[in-house]
Coordinates of C-alpha atoms in Angstrom, one line a residue:
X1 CA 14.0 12.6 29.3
X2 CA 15.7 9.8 27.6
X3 CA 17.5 7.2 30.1
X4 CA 21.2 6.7 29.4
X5 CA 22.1 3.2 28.2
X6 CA 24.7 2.5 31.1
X7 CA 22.3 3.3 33.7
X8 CA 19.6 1.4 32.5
X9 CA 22.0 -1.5 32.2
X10 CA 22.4 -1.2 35.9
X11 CA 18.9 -0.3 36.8
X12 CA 17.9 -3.9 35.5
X13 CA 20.7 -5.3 37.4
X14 CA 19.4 -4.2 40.4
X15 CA 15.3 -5.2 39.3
X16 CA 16.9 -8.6 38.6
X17 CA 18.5 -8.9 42.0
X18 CA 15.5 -7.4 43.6
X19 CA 13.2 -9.8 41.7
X20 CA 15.3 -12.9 42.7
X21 CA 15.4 -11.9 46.7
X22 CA 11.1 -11.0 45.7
X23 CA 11.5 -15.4 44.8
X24 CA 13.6 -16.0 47.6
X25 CA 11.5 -14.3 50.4
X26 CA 7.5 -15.2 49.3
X27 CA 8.3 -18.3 47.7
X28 CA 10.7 -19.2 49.9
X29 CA 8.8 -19.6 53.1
X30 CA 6.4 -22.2 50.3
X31 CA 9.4 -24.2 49.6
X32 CA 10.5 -24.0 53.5
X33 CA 7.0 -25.4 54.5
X34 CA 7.6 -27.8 52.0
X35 CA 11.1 -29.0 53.4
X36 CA 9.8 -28.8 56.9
X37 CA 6.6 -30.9 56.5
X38 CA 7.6 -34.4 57.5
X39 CA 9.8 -33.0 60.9
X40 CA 6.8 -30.5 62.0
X41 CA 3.4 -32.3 61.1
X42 CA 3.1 -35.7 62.7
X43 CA -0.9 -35.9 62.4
X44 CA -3.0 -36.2 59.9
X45 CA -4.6 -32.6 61.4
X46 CA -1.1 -31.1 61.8
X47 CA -0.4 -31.8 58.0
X48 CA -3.4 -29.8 57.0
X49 CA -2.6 -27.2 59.1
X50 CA 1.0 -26.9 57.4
X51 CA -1.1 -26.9 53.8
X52 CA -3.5 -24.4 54.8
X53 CA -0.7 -22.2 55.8
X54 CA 0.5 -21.4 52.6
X55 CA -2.7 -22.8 50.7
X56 CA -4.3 -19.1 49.8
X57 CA -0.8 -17.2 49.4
X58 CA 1.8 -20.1 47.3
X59 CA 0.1 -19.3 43.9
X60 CA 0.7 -15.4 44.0
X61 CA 4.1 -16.2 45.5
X62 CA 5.1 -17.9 42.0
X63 CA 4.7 -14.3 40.2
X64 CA 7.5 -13.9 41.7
X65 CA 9.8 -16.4 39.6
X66 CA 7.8 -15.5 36.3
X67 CA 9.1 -12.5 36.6
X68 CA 12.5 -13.1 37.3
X69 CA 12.1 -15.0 34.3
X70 CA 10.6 -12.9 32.4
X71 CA 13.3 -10.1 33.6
X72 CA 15.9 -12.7 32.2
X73 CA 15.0 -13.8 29.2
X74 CA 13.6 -10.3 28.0
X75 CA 16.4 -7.9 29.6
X76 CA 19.4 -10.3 29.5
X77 CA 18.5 -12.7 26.6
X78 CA 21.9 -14.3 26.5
X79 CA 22.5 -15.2 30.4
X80 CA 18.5 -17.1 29.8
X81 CA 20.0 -18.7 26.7
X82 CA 23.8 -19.7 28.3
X83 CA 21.9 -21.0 31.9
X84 CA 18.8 -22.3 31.2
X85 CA 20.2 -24.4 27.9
X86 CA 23.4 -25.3 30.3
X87 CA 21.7 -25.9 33.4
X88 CA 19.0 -28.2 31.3
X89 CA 18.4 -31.1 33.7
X90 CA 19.5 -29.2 37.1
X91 CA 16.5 -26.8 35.6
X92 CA 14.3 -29.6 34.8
X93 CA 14.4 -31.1 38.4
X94 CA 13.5 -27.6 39.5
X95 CA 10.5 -26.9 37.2
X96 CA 9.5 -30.5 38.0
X97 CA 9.4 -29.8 41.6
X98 CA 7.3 -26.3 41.3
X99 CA 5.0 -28.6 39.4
X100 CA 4.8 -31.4 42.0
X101 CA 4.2 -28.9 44.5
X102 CA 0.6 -27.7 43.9
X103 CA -0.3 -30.9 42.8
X104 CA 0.5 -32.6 45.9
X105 CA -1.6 -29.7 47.9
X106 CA -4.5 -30.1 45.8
X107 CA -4.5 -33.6 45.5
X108 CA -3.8 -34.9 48.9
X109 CA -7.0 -34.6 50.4
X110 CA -8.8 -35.9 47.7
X111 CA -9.2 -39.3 49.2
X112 CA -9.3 -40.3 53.1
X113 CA -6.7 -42.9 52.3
X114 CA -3.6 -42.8 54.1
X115 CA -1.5 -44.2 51.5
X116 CA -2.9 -42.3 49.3
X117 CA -2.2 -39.0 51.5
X118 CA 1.2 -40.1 52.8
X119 CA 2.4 -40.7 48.9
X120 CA 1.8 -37.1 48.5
X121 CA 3.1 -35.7 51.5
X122 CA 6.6 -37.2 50.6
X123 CA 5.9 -35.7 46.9
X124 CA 5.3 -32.7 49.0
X125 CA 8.5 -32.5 51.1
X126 CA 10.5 -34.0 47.9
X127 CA 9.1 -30.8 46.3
X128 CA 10.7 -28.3 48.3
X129 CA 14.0 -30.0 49.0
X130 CA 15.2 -30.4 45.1
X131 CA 14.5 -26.8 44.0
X132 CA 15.5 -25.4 47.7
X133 CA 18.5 -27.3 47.2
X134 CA 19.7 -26.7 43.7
X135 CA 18.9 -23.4 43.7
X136 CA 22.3 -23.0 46.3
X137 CA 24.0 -25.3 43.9
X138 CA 23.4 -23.4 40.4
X139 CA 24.3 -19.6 42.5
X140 CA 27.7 -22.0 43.7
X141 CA 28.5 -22.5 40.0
X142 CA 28.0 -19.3 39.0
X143 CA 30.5 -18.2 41.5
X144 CA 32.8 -20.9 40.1
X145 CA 32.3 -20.4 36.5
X146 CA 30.4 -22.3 34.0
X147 CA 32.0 -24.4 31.2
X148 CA 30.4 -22.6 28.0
X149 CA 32.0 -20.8 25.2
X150 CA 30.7 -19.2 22.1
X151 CA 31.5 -20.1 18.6
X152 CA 32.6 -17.8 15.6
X153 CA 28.3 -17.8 15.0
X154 CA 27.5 -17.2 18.5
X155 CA 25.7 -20.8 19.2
X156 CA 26.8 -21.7 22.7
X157 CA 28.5 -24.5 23.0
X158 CA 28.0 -25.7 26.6
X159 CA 30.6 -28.7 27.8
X160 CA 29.0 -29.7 31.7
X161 CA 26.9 -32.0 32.9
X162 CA 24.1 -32.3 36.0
X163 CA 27.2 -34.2 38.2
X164 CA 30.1 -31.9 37.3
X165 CA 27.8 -29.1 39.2
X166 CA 28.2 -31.4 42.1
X167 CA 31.4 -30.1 43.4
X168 CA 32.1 -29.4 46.6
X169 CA 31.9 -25.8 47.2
X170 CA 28.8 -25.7 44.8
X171 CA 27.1 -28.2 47.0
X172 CA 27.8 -26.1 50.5
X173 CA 26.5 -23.2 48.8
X174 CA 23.0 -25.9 48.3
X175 CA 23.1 -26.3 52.1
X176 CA 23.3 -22.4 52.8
X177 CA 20.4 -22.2 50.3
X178 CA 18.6 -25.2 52.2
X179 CA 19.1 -24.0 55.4
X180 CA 18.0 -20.4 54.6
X181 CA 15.0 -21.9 53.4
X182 CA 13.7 -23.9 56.2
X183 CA 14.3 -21.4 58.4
X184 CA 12.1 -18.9 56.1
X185 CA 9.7 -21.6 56.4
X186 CA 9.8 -22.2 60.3
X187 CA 8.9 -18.1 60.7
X188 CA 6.3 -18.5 59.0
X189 CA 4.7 -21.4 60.8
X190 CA 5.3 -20.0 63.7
X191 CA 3.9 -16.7 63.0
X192 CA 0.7 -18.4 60.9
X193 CA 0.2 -21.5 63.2
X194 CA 0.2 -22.7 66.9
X195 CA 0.0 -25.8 69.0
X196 CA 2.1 -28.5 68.2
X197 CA 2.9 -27.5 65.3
X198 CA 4.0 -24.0 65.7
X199 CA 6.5 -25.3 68.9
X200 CA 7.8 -28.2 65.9
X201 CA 8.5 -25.2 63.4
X202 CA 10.2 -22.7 66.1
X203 CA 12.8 -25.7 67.1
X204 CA 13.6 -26.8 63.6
X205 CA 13.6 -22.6 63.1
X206 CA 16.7 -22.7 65.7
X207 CA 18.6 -25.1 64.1
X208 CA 18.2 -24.1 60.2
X209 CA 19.3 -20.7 61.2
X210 CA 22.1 -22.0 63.2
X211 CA 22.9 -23.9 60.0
X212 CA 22.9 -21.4 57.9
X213 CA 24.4 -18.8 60.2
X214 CA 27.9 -21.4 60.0
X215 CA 27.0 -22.9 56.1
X216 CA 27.4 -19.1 55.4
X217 CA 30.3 -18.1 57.1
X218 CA 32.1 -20.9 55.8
X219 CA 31.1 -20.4 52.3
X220 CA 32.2 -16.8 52.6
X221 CA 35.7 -17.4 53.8
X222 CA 36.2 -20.6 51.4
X223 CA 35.0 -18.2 48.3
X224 CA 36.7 -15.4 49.6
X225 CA 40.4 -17.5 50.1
X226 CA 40.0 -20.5 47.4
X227 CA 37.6 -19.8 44.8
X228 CA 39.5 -18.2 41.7
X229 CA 37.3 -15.1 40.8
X230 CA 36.9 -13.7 37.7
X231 CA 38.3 -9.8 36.4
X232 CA 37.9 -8.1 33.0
X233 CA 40.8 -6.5 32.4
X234 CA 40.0 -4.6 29.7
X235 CA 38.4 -1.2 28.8
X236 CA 34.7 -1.5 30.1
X237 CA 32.4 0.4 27.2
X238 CA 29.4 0.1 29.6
X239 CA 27.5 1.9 26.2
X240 CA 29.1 -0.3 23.7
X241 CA 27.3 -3.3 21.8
X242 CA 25.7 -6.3 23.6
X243 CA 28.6 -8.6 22.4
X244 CA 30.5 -10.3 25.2
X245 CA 33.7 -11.2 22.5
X246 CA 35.1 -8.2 22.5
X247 CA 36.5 -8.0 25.9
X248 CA 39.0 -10.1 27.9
X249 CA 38.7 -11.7 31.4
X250 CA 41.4 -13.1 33.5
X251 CA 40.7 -15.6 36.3
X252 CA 42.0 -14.9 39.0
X253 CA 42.8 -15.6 43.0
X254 CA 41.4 -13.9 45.7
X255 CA 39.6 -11.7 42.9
X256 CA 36.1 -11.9 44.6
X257 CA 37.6 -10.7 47.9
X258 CA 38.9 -7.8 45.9
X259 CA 35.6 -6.8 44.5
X260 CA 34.7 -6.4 48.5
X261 CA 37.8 -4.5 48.8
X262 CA 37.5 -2.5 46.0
X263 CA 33.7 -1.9 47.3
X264 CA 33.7 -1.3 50.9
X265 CA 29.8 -0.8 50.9
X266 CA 29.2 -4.3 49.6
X267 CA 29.9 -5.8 52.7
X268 CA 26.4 -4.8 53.8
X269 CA 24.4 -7.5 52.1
X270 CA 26.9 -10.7 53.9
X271 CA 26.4 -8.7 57.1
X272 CA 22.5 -8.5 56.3
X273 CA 22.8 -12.5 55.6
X274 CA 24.2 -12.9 59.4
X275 CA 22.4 -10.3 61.2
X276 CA 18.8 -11.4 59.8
X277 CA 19.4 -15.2 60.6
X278 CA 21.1 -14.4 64.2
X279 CA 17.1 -12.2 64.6
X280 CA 15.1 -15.2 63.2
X281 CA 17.3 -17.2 65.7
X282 CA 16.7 -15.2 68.9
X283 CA 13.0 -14.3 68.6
X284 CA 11.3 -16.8 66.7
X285 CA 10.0 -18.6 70.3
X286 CA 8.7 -15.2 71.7
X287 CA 8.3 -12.6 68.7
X288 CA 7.3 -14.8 65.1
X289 CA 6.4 -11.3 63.2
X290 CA 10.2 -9.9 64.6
X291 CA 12.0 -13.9 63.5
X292 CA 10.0 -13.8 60.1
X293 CA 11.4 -10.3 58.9
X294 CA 14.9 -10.9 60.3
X295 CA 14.4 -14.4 58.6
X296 CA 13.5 -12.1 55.2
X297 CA 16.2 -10.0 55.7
X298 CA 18.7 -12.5 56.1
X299 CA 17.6 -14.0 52.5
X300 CA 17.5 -10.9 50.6
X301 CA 21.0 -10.4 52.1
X302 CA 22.4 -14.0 50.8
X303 CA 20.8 -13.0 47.7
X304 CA 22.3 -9.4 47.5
X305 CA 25.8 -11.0 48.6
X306 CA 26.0 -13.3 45.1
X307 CA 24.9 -10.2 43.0
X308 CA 27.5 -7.7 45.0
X309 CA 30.3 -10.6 44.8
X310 CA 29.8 -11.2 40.9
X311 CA 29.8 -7.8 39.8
X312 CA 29.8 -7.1 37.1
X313 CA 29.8 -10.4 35.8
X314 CA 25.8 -12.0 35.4
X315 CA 27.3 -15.4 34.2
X316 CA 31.6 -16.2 33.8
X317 CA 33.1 -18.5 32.0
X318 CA 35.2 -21.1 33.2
X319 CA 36.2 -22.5 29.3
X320 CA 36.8 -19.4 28.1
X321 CA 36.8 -16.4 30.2
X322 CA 36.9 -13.8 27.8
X323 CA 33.2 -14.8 26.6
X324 CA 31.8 -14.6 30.1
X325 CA 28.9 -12.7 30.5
X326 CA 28.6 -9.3 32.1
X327 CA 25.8 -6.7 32.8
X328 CA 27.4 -3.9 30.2
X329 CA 27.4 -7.1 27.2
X330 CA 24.8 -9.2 27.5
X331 CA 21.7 -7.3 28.2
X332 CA 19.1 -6.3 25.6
X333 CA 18.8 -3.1 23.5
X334 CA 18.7 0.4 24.8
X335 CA 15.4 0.5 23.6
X336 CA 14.5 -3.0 24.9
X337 CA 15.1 -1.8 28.1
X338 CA 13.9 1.5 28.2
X339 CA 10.1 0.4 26.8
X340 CA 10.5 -2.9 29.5
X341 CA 11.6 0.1 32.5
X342 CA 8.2 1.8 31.5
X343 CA 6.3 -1.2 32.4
X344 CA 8.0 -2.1 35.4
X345 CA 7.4 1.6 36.7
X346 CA 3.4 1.1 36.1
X347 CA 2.9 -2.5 37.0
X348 CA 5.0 -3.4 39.7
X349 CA 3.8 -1.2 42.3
X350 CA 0.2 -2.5 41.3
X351 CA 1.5 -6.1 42.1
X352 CA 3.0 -4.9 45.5
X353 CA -0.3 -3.1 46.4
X354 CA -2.2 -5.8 45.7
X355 CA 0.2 -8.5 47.8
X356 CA 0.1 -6.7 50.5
X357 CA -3.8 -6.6 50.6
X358 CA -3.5 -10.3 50.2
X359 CA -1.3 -10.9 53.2
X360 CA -3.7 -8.3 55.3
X361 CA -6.9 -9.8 54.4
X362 CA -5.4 -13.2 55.3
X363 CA -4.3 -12.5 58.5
X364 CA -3.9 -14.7 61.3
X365 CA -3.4 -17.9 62.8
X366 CA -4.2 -21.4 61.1
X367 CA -4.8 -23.7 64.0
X368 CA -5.3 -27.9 64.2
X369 CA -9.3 -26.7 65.5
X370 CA -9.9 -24.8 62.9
X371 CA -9.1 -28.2 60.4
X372 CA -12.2 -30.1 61.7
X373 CA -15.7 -29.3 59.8
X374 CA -14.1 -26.5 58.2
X375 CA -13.7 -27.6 54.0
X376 CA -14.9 -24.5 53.0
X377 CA -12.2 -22.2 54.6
X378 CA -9.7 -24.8 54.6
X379 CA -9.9 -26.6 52.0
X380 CA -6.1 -28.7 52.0

């Protein structure tokens, strides 16, 4: 039985979304180590024990962002072509820093020297701060429109730069994405390490999550009071014709704290964001499984509350809002989407299955004893 068009707009909506928060939570707790690294690791021992805690699970966390990359550039061709030419060096920074990252894991213990290792354990920390970091920054200007525009052809004609992202609101929503990913990180050292190391990782924990917990709130009320939001205010053919020219889009005050209003049910996701950070917060000391799922929860939740508050926008405009970019006009074909849909439904569960093996077959603790004599196992 043959999907309607409409619905399979928003089905990949939602497998976008999910596929982002999928980024946010695995590869998340990487970058978080990352971040965390210099304040939690003061021993050569302790560093490898931060290394080896992520060593066997950061590769298969990067499936993940492939495909959420994948999911944009096949199902919403023009938001990969608008962003990721707009975005360019912000983008560049990011992919250099995934690069950097499992470079400086493999490479540090090549050689016993400590210049050698201390050079990449700053390469290290420098790799999870820039993407954690930008990452907030891009989903601020998203919020706040981006300064692109189509011409009579269609060629995007993109008028930004890397410092004009750099506004203020842009960069608080960095911190809220910094601070939710240390504190992903600290529940996960605490859950997969102990010692030193694990009581370093449970305090820094603490105060990410109190971070975020106030980054957050603030960002909600200054988006939701002084951040013009963005409203089409025409007909909505949610069938009609990828073509985002044919509609118009008025910015507007206060019209992101009307999409709540006009959405009552939305408000779950912000309330996920607080509730999951105030858990990490109270149990990460006594109960690191209970911190790292309310931890997870809190980030699908900060995720969820971008994709709830833009809706049904995937990309505005802030040069010319009628040629922003929305879910019903810039995603693929129907058949695109329905052929893509079929291969979701058979290989995503397979890629679940087998993560979750992953994560059950490496089990337990990574401690600073375990780091003597032990290459084999612990290789980092």
């Amino acid at each position: 039985m043959p999907i309607d068009y409409e619905l399979l707009r928003l089905v990949w909506w939602a497998l976008l979304g999910t596929l982002l928060a999928g980024f946010a939570v695995f590869d998340g707790f990487d970058l978080g180590v990352a971040v965390l690294h210099p304040l939690v690791a003061r021993t050569d021992q302790q560093r490898r024990v931060t290394l080896n805690a992520i060593g066997p699970v950061w590769e298969g966390n990067q499936v993940w962002l492939i495909l959420g990359g994948g999911a944009i550039f096949a199902a919403f061709p023009q938001l990969y072509a608008v962003s990721f030419s707009g975005f360019y060096l912000a983008m560049f920074l990011v992919l250099l820093g995934l690069v950097l990252r499992p470079a400086a894991i493999v490479y540090r213990s090549k050689r016993e020297s400590a210049r050698w290792r201390g050079a990449w354990d700053w390469i290290f920390f420098a790799s999870g701060l820039v993407p954690a970091l930008l990452f907030g920054v891009a989903f601020g200007n998203v919020l706040l429109g981006a300064p692109f525009r189509f011409d009579e052809r269609m060629n995007i004609i993109y008028e930004g730069n890397l410092l004009g992202l750099l506004s203020p609101f842009a960069l608080l929503c960095g911190l809220v994405s910094l601070a939710m990913i240390a504190m992903q990180g600290a529940a996960w050292l605490a859950l997969k390490t102990d010692g030193a190391v694990a009581h370093r990782a449970k305090i820094s924990g603490v105060v990410a999550a109190l971070v975020m917990l106030a980054a957050f709130t603030f960002a909600g009320y200054w988006g939701m009071q002084s951040v013009d939001g963005y409203v089409v205010t025409s007909v909505i053919d949610s069938n009609g014709p990828s073509t985002p020219l044919v509609k118009t889009v008025a910015r507007e005050a206060g019209a992101w704290r009307a999409a709540y209003e006009a959405r009552p049910w939305t408000l779950a996701a912000p309330v996920a964001g607080l509730f999951g950070a105030a858990v990490a917060l109270l149990t990460i000391f006594f109960a690191p499984l209970v911190a790292f799922i309310g931890s997870s929860i809190a980030v699908a939740g900060v995720v969820a509350t971008a994709g709830f508050t833009l809706f049904p926008f995937l990309l505005p405009s802030s040069l010319e809002p009628n040629h922003s970019l929305t879910l019903w006009d810039a995603s693929s074909s129907e058949r695109t989407l329905g052929l893509m849909l079929g291969a979701v439904i058979v290989f995503l569960p397979i890629v679940l299955v087998y993560t979750a093996w992953i994560y059950s077959v490496l089990r337990g603790t990574v401690s600073e004893a375990a780091m003597a004599g032990d290459e084999d196992d612990h290789p980092y």
